Amino acid sequence: MTKKLDFSLLKTLTGLAGISGREAPVRQYLQSWLEPYADEIRTDTLGNLIVYKKGTSDKNLLLCAHMDEVGLMVRYVDDRGFLYFVPVGGIDPRTLLAQRVRIQTQQGPLLGIIGTKPAHITTEADRAKAVPMNSLYIDTGLPAAQVRDLVQAGDSVVLDRTYEEFGDNRICAKALDNRAGVFVLAQLIRAVQNPFYNIYAVFTVQEEVGLRGAKTAAFGINADLSFAIDTTGAADIPGSSPQDYIVRLGGGVGISAIDGYTITPQTLFESLKQICEEQNIRWQVRVAPRGGNDAGAVHLDKTGVPSCALSIPTRNIHSCVEVEDKQDITAVFQLVLYVMQQGIAGIK
Ligand SMILES: [Zn+2]
């Protein structure tokens, strides 16, 4: 059961550019990586990548992991060549100051810098003020005419940060939300042998802007059970109290009881905890006062689908320094692999 995961795939996935609605680079990479392990593979109208693997029962298990990452979109190029942008997904503008980004132009990626006024010309009162998103700009270092040739309003922009492993089992990268979930789902498709359920692994689009891809994907699959494999904010950091942690880094798979969109059915919640206990998989309860994931869309499909989010704890979520623990990622993999193979009480 203790399978060693090859994290080099996660490094590659976090390096790909794929804000909401612009997931093609991630989808194309996954499609060729997964083809050898799939019974069927297809892309639907919205861009969800759906991988099917036949099971030994007639029950369908829908597994979602969203491909999109939070990012930016160019809204205006000014006459000096500075770029203005809108956020795509929930980003705190404070995390963008003094960061590198990559603009995805028609001619390829272009490096840019999100500038910030130096302390030399600001007052203490200026520095204490909030940073409005519409005051931020990207500097490409190029002459205005050249910028206008290369960059168009509507080009997507991703945060630029290399994947690093550090400390004790820790990873830091951009887009760990949710390439870590994508990584787990891809590894599951590769690893599973003769699953109990018919497996529909859906790499969804546009989760960060309102669970849009999961909604259409679920409609086309008559799921008997569903899991969203996603990240969740771990607030176990200085300045926050234990009652606000949501989950702890290194505490194992976050089995969701409730979030802003979904309440896990009690029998499913209890069965998942029991499997973790019996199989020696590290787990913790996730109680999130806000936010959601693909389970929020899937559980309301048709007459309803028993659904639970299985979450990877993530510090500094939605920033370019998202941090995760490899053991938590492995715990999610182990729990879902067990359910795929053995089925789960109540939904067999
Ligand atoms: Zn997410």
CSV table of C-alpha atoms and ligand atoms in Angstrom, one decimal:
chain,number,residue,atom,x,y,z
A,1,MET,CA,0.0,0.0,0.0
A,2,THR,CA,2.9,2.4,0.6
A,3,LYS,CA,3.6,3.2,-3.0
A,4,LYS,CA,6.4,5.7,-3.8
A,5,LEU,CA,5.2,8.4,-6.1
A,6,ASP,CA,7.4,9.9,-8.7
A,7,PHE,CA,7.2,13.7,-8.1
A,8,SER,CA,9.0,14.7,-11.3
A,9,LEU,CA,5.6,14.6,-13.0
A,10,LEU,CA,4.3,17.2,-10.4
A,11,LYS,CA,7.3,19.4,-11.2
A,12,THR,CA,6.4,19.4,-14.9
A,13,LEU,CA,2.7,20.0,-14.2
A,14,THR,CA,3.3,23.1,-12.0
A,15,GLY,CA,5.5,24.5,-14.8
A,16,LEU,CA,2.7,24.5,-17.4
A,17,ALA,CA,0.6,27.6,-18.0
A,18,GLY,CA,-3.2,27.1,-17.5
A,19,ILE,CA,-5.3,29.7,-16.0
A,20,SER,CA,-9.1,29.2,-16.0
A,21,GLY,CA,-10.4,28.8,-19.5
A,22,ARG,CA,-6.9,28.6,-20.9
A,23,GLU,CA,-6.1,25.0,-19.8
A,24,ALA,CA,-5.0,23.6,-23.2
A,25,PRO,CA,-1.3,23.2,-22.3
A,26,VAL,CA,-2.2,21.1,-19.3
A,27,ARG,CA,-4.8,19.1,-21.1
A,28,GLN,CA,-2.5,18.3,-24.0
A,29,TYR,CA,0.3,17.2,-21.8
A,30,LEU,CA,-2.0,15.0,-19.7
A,31,GLN,CA,-3.7,13.5,-22.7
A,32,SER,CA,-0.4,12.1,-24.1
A,33,TRP,CA,0.8,11.1,-20.6
A,34,LEU,CA,-2.4,9.2,-19.8
A,35,GLU,CA,-3.2,7.6,-23.2
A,36,PRO,CA,-1.3,4.3,-22.5
A,37,TYR,CA,-3.3,3.7,-19.3
A,38,ALA,CA,-6.8,4.7,-20.4
A,39,ASP,CA,-9.6,2.5,-21.9
A,40,GLU,CA,-11.0,5.7,-23.4
A,41,ILE,CA,-10.0,9.3,-23.4
A,42,ARG,CA,-11.9,12.3,-24.7
A,43,THR,CA,-12.3,16.0,-24.3
A,44,ASP,CA,-15.8,17.6,-23.9
A,45,THR,CA,-17.2,20.9,-25.2
A,46,LEU,CA,-15.9,23.0,-22.3
A,47,GLY,CA,-12.5,21.4,-22.4
A,48,ASN,CA,-12.7,18.8,-19.6
A,49,LEU,CA,-10.4,15.8,-20.2
A,50,ILE,CA,-12.3,12.6,-19.4
A,51,VAL,CA,-10.4,9.4,-18.9
A,52,TYR,CA,-12.4,6.1,-18.6
A,53,LYS,CA,-11.2,2.8,-17.1
A,54,LYS,CA,-13.6,-0.1,-17.0
A,55,GLY,CA,-14.4,-1.7,-13.6
A,56,THR,CA,-15.7,-5.1,-12.5
A,57,SER,CA,-19.0,-3.8,-11.2
A,58,ASP,CA,-21.7,-1.7,-12.9
A,59,LYS,CA,-21.2,1.3,-10.6
A,60,ASN,CA,-19.6,4.6,-11.7
A,61,LEU,CA,-17.0,6.5,-9.7
A,62,LEU,CA,-16.4,10.1,-10.8
A,63,LEU,CA,-13.1,11.6,-9.8
A,64,CYS,CA,-12.5,15.3,-10.4
A,65,ALA,CA,-9.2,17.3,-10.3
A,66,HIS,CA,-9.2,20.7,-11.8
A,67,MET,CA,-6.5,21.6,-14.2
A,68,ASP,CA,-6.8,25.4,-14.0
A,69,GLU,CA,-4.7,27.7,-11.8
A,70,VAL,CA,-5.5,31.2,-10.6
A,71,GLY,CA,-3.8,33.9,-12.7
A,72,LEU,CA,-4.4,37.2,-14.6
A,73,MET,CA,-5.6,38.4,-18.0
A,74,VAL,CA,-4.3,41.4,-19.8
A,75,ARG,CA,-7.0,44.1,-20.1
A,76,TYR,CA,-5.1,47.1,-21.5
A,77,VAL,CA,-1.7,48.1,-23.0
A,78,ASP,CA,-0.9,51.7,-22.2
A,79,ASP,CA,1.0,54.1,-24.5
A,80,ARG,CA,4.3,53.4,-22.6
A,81,GLY,CA,3.9,49.6,-23.0
A,82,PHE,CA,2.8,48.9,-19.4
A,83,LEU,CA,0.2,46.2,-19.1
A,84,TYR,CA,-2.9,46.3,-16.9
A,85,PHE,CA,-4.8,43.2,-16.0
A,86,VAL,CA,-7.8,41.6,-14.3
A,87,PRO,CA,-7.5,38.7,-11.9
A,88,VAL,CA,-8.8,35.3,-12.9
A,89,GLY,CA,-9.8,33.5,-9.7
A,90,GLY,CA,-9.3,34.6,-6.2
A,91,ILE,CA,-5.9,36.4,-5.9
A,92,ASP,CA,-4.9,38.8,-3.1
A,93,PRO,CA,-3.2,41.8,-4.8
A,94,ARG,CA,-0.6,42.0,-2.0
A,95,THR,CA,0.8,38.6,-3.2
A,96,LEU,CA,1.4,40.0,-6.7
A,97,LEU,CA,3.7,42.9,-5.7
A,98,ALA,CA,7.3,42.6,-7.0
A,99,GLN,CA,6.6,39.2,-8.6
A,100,ARG,CA,7.6,37.8,-12.0
A,101,VAL,CA,4.9,36.7,-14.4
A,102,ARG,CA,4.8,35.1,-17.9
A,103,ILE,CA,2.4,36.5,-20.4
A,104,GLN,CA,1.1,33.9,-22.8
A,105,THR,CA,1.3,35.8,-26.1
A,106,GLN,CA,0.4,34.3,-29.6
A,107,GLN,CA,4.2,34.3,-30.2
A,108,GLY,CA,5.0,32.4,-27.0
A,109,PRO,CA,5.6,33.3,-23.3
A,110,LEU,CA,7.0,36.7,-22.4
A,111,LEU,CA,8.6,37.5,-19.1
A,112,GLY,CA,7.1,40.5,-17.1
A,113,ILE,CA,7.6,42.1,-13.7
A,114,ILE,CA,4.8,43.4,-11.5
A,115,GLY,CA,6.3,46.7,-10.4
A,116,THR,CA,6.0,48.4,-7.1
A,117,LYS,CA,6.9,52.0,-6.0
A,118,PRO,CA,10.1,51.9,-4.1
A,119,ALA,CA,10.2,52.9,-0.4
A,120,HIS,CA,12.3,55.9,-1.3
A,121,ILE,CA,9.3,57.8,-2.8
A,122,THR,CA,6.5,56.5,-0.6
A,123,THR,CA,5.4,57.7,2.9
A,124,GLU,CA,4.6,55.4,5.8
A,125,ALA,CA,1.0,56.2,5.3
A,126,ASP,CA,1.2,55.1,1.6
A,127,ARG,CA,2.8,51.8,2.5
A,128,ALA,CA,0.0,51.0,5.1
A,129,LYS,CA,-2.7,51.3,2.4
A,130,ALA,CA,-4.3,48.4,0.7
A,131,VAL,CA,-3.1,47.7,-2.8
A,132,PRO,CA,-6.0,47.8,-5.3
A,133,MET,CA,-5.7,45.3,-8.1
A,134,ASN,CA,-6.3,48.0,-10.8
A,135,SER,CA,-3.3,50.0,-9.6
A,136,LEU,CA,-0.9,47.1,-10.5
A,137,TYR,CA,0.9,46.9,-13.8
A,138,ILE,CA,3.3,44.6,-15.7
A,139,ASP,CA,6.6,45.9,-17.1
A,140,THR,CA,8.0,43.7,-19.9
A,141,GLY,CA,11.1,45.8,-20.4
A,142,LEU,CA,10.3,46.2,-24.1
A,143,PRO,CA,9.6,49.4,-26.1
A,144,ALA,CA,5.9,50.3,-26.3
A,145,ALA,CA,5.6,49.5,-30.1
A,146,GLN,CA,7.1,46.1,-29.6
A,147,VAL,CA,4.8,45.3,-26.6
A,148,ARG,CA,1.8,46.3,-28.8
A,149,ASP,CA,3.0,43.9,-31.5
A,150,LEU,CA,3.3,41.0,-29.1
A,151,VAL,CA,0.7,41.4,-26.4
A,152,GLN,CA,-3.1,41.7,-26.8
A,153,ALA,CA,-5.9,42.3,-24.4
A,154,GLY,CA,-7.2,38.9,-23.5
A,155,ASP,CA,-3.8,37.2,-23.3
A,156,SER,CA,-3.5,35.1,-20.2
A,157,VAL,CA,-0.7,35.6,-17.6
A,158,VAL,CA,0.6,33.1,-15.1
A,159,LEU,CA,2.7,33.5,-12.0
A,160,ASP,CA,6.4,32.6,-12.6
A,161,ARG,CA,8.1,30.5,-10.0
A,162,THR,CA,10.2,27.3,-10.2
A,163,TYR,CA,9.3,24.1,-8.4
A,164,GLU,CA,11.5,23.5,-5.3
A,165,GLU,CA,11.7,20.7,-2.8
A,166,PHE,CA,12.8,21.9,0.6
A,167,GLY,CA,12.8,21.2,4.3
A,168,ASP,CA,11.3,17.9,5.4
A,169,ASN,CA,9.2,16.5,2.5
A,170,ARG,CA,8.0,19.9,1.5
A,171,ILE,CA,7.3,21.3,-2.0
A,172,CYS,CA,7.0,25.0,-3.0
A,173,ALA,CA,5.7,26.0,-6.4
A,174,LYS,CA,3.1,28.0,-8.2
A,175,ALA,CA,-0.1,26.2,-9.2
A,176,LEU,CA,0.1,23.4,-6.6
A,177,ASP,CA,-3.6,24.3,-6.5
A,178,ASN,CA,-4.5,22.1,-8.2
A,179,ARG,CA,-1.7,20.5,-10.2
A,180,ALA,CA,-1.1,18.4,-7.0
A,181,GLY,CA,-4.6,17.0,-7.4
A,182,VAL,CA,-4.1,16.5,-11.1
A,183,PHE,CA,-0.8,14.7,-10.3
A,184,VAL,CA,-2.6,12.4,-7.8
A,185,LEU,CA,-5.4,11.6,-10.3
A,186,ALA,CA,-3.0,10.9,-13.1
A,187,GLN,CA,-0.9,8.6,-10.9
A,188,LEU,CA,-4.1,6.8,-9.8
A,189,ILE,CA,-5.1,6.1,-13.4
A,190,ARG,CA,-1.7,4.6,-14.0
A,191,ALA,CA,-1.6,2.6,-10.8
A,192,VAL,CA,-5.1,1.1,-10.6
A,193,GLN,CA,-5.6,-2.6,-11.7
A,194,ASN,CA,-9.1,-4.1,-12.3
A,195,PRO,CA,-10.9,-1.4,-10.4
A,196,PHE,CA,-14.2,-2.2,-8.7
A,197,TYR,CA,-15.9,0.8,-10.1
A,198,ASN,CA,-16.0,2.1,-13.7
A,199,ILE,CA,-13.7,5.0,-13.3
A,200,TYR,CA,-14.3,8.4,-14.9
A,201,ALA,CA,-11.3,10.5,-14.1
A,202,VAL,CA,-12.2,14.1,-15.1
A,203,PHE,CA,-9.5,16.8,-15.3
A,204,THR,CA,-11.8,19.7,-15.1
A,205,VAL,CA,-11.7,23.3,-16.4
A,206,GLN,CA,-12.7,26.6,-14.8
A,207,GLU,CA,-13.0,25.5,-11.2
A,208,GLU,CA,-11.4,28.6,-9.8
A,209,VAL,CA,-14.1,30.8,-11.4
A,210,GLY,CA,-17.1,28.9,-10.1
A,211,LEU,CA,-16.8,25.1,-10.6
A,212,ARG,CA,-18.0,25.4,-14.2
A,213,GLY,CA,-16.3,22.4,-15.9
A,214,ALA,CA,-17.4,19.9,-13.2
A,215,LYS,CA,-21.0,20.9,-13.8
A,216,THR,CA,-21.0,19.9,-17.5
A,217,ALA,CA,-18.7,16.9,-17.0
A,218,ALA,CA,-21.0,15.4,-14.3
A,219,PHE,CA,-24.0,15.8,-16.5
A,220,GLY,CA,-22.6,13.4,-19.1
A,221,ILE,CA,-21.7,10.7,-16.5
A,222,ASN,CA,-24.2,8.9,-14.3
A,223,ALA,CA,-22.0,8.8,-11.2
A,224,ASP,CA,-22.9,6.7,-8.2
A,225,LEU,CA,-20.1,8.2,-6.1
A,226,SER,CA,-17.7,11.1,-6.6
A,227,PHE,CA,-14.6,12.6,-5.1
A,228,ALA,CA,-13.0,16.0,-5.8
A,229,ILE,CA,-9.3,15.7,-5.4
A,230,ASP,CA,-8.2,19.3,-4.7
A,231,THR,CA,-6.1,21.5,-2.4
A,232,THR,CA,-7.4,23.4,0.6
A,233,GLY,CA,-5.9,26.3,2.6
A,234,ALA,CA,-3.8,25.2,5.6
A,235,ALA,CA,-3.7,28.2,7.9
A,236,ASP,CA,-1.4,26.6,10.5
A,237,ILE,CA,0.9,29.6,10.4
A,238,PRO,CA,2.0,32.3,12.7
A,239,GLY,CA,-0.7,34.8,13.4
A,240,SER,CA,-3.5,32.3,13.1
A,241,SER,CA,-5.2,30.3,16.0
A,242,PRO,CA,-5.7,26.5,16.0
A,243,GLN,CA,-9.5,26.9,15.6
A,244,ASP,CA,-8.8,28.7,12.2
A,245,TYR,CA,-6.2,26.2,10.8
A,246,ILE,CA,-8.8,24.3,8.6
A,247,VAL,CA,-6.2,21.6,8.1
A,248,ARG,CA,-2.5,21.2,9.1
A,249,LEU,CA,0.4,20.6,6.8
A,250,GLY,CA,1.7,17.1,7.2
A,251,GLY,CA,-1.6,16.0,8.9
A,252,GLY,CA,-2.6,13.8,6.0
A,253,VAL,CA,-5.6,13.7,3.6
A,254,GLY,CA,-8.2,16.3,4.5
A,255,ILE,CA,-11.6,14.4,4.5
A,256,SER,CA,-14.1,17.1,4.0
A,257,ALA,CA,-17.1,17.4,6.4
A,258,ILE,CA,-18.3,20.7,5.2
A,259,ASP,CA,-17.3,23.7,3.1
A,260,GLY,CA,-19.1,26.6,1.5
A,261,TYR,CA,-20.7,24.4,-1.2
A,262,THR,CA,-20.9,20.8,0.1
A,263,ILE,CA,-21.8,18.8,3.2
A,264,THR,CA,-20.5,15.2,2.9
A,265,PRO,CA,-23.1,12.6,3.6
A,266,GLN,CA,-22.4,11.2,7.0
A,267,THR,CA,-22.2,7.5,6.0
A,268,LEU,CA,-19.6,8.4,3.3
A,269,PHE,CA,-17.6,10.6,5.7
A,270,GLU,CA,-17.5,7.8,8.3
A,271,SER,CA,-16.6,5.1,5.8
A,272,LEU,CA,-13.7,7.2,4.5
A,273,LYS,CA,-12.3,7.7,8.0
A,274,GLN,CA,-12.7,4.0,8.8
A,275,ILE,CA,-10.7,3.1,5.7
A,276,CYS,CA,-7.9,5.4,6.7
A,277,GLU,CA,-7.8,3.9,10.2
A,278,GLU,CA,-7.7,0.4,8.9
A,279,GLN,CA,-5.2,1.0,6.1
A,280,ASN,CA,-3.0,3.2,8.2
A,281,ILE,CA,-3.4,6.3,6.0
A,282,ARG,CA,-2.8,9.6,7.7
A,283,TRP,CA,-6.0,11.7,7.7
A,284,GLN,CA,-7.6,14.7,9.3
A,285,VAL,CA,-11.1,16.3,9.1
A,286,ARG,CA,-11.5,19.3,6.9
A,287,VAL,CA,-14.1,21.8,8.2
A,288,ALA,CA,-13.9,24.9,5.9
A,289,PRO,CA,-16.1,27.9,6.7
A,290,ARG,CA,-15.9,29.1,3.1
A,291,GLY,CA,-14.8,28.1,-0.3
A,292,GLY,CA,-15.5,25.0,-2.3
A,293,ASN,CA,-14.3,22.6,-5.0
A,294,ASP,CA,-15.7,20.5,-7.8
A,295,ALA,CA,-17.8,18.4,-5.3
A,296,GLY,CA,-20.0,21.5,-4.9
A,297,ALA,CA,-21.1,21.1,-8.6
A,298,VAL,CA,-21.1,17.3,-8.8
A,299,HIS,CA,-23.2,16.5,-5.7
A,300,LEU,CA,-26.2,18.5,-7.2
A,301,ASP,CA,-26.1,16.7,-10.5
A,302,LYS,CA,-29.4,15.1,-11.7
A,303,THR,CA,-31.0,13.5,-8.6
A,304,GLY,CA,-27.8,14.0,-6.5
A,305,VAL,CA,-24.4,12.2,-6.2
A,306,PRO,CA,-22.8,11.2,-2.8
A,307,SER,CA,-19.6,13.3,-2.9
A,308,CYS,CA,-16.7,14.3,-0.8
A,309,ALA,CA,-13.7,16.5,-1.3
A,310,LEU,CA,-10.4,14.9,-0.5
A,311,SER,CA,-8.0,17.7,0.1
A,312,ILE,CA,-4.3,18.3,0.1
A,313,PRO,CA,-3.3,20.9,2.7
A,314,THR,CA,-1.7,24.0,1.1
A,315,ARG,CA,-0.1,26.9,2.8
A,316,ASN,CA,-0.1,30.3,1.0
A,317,ILE,CA,-2.8,29.0,-1.3
A,318,HIS,CA,-3.4,31.1,-4.5
A,319,SER,CA,0.1,32.6,-4.3
A,320,CYS,CA,3.3,31.9,-6.2
A,321,VAL,CA,4.7,30.2,-3.0
A,322,GLU,CA,2.2,27.5,-2.3
A,323,VAL,CA,3.6,24.9,0.0
A,324,GLU,CA,2.6,21.2,0.4
A,325,ASP,CA,3.9,18.1,2.1
A,326,LYS,CA,4.6,15.0,0.0
A,327,GLN,CA,3.2,12.8,2.6
A,328,ASP,CA,-0.2,14.5,2.4
A,329,ILE,CA,-0.2,14.0,-1.3
A,330,THR,CA,0.7,10.4,-0.9
A,331,ALA,CA,-2.1,9.9,1.7
A,332,VAL,CA,-4.7,11.2,-0.8
A,333,PHE,CA,-3.4,8.8,-3.4
A,334,GLN,CA,-3.5,5.8,-1.0
A,335,LEU,CA,-7.1,6.5,0.1
A,336,VAL,CA,-8.5,6.9,-3.4
A,337,LEU,CA,-6.6,3.9,-4.8
A,338,TYR,CA,-8.1,1.8,-2.0
A,339,VAL,CA,-11.7,2.9,-2.8
A,340,MET,CA,-11.2,2.4,-6.6
A,341,GLN,CA,-10.0,-1.2,-6.0
A,342,GLN,CA,-12.2,-2.3,-3.1
A,343,GLY,CA,-15.3,-0.1,-3.3
A,344,ILE,CA,-16.8,1.6,-0.3
A,345,ALA,CA,-19.5,0.4,2.2
A,346,GLY,CA,-22.9,1.7,1.3
A,347,ILE,CA,-22.1,2.4,-2.3
A,348,LYS,CA,-21.2,-1.1,-3.6
B,1,ZN,ZN,-8.4,24.3,-6.2
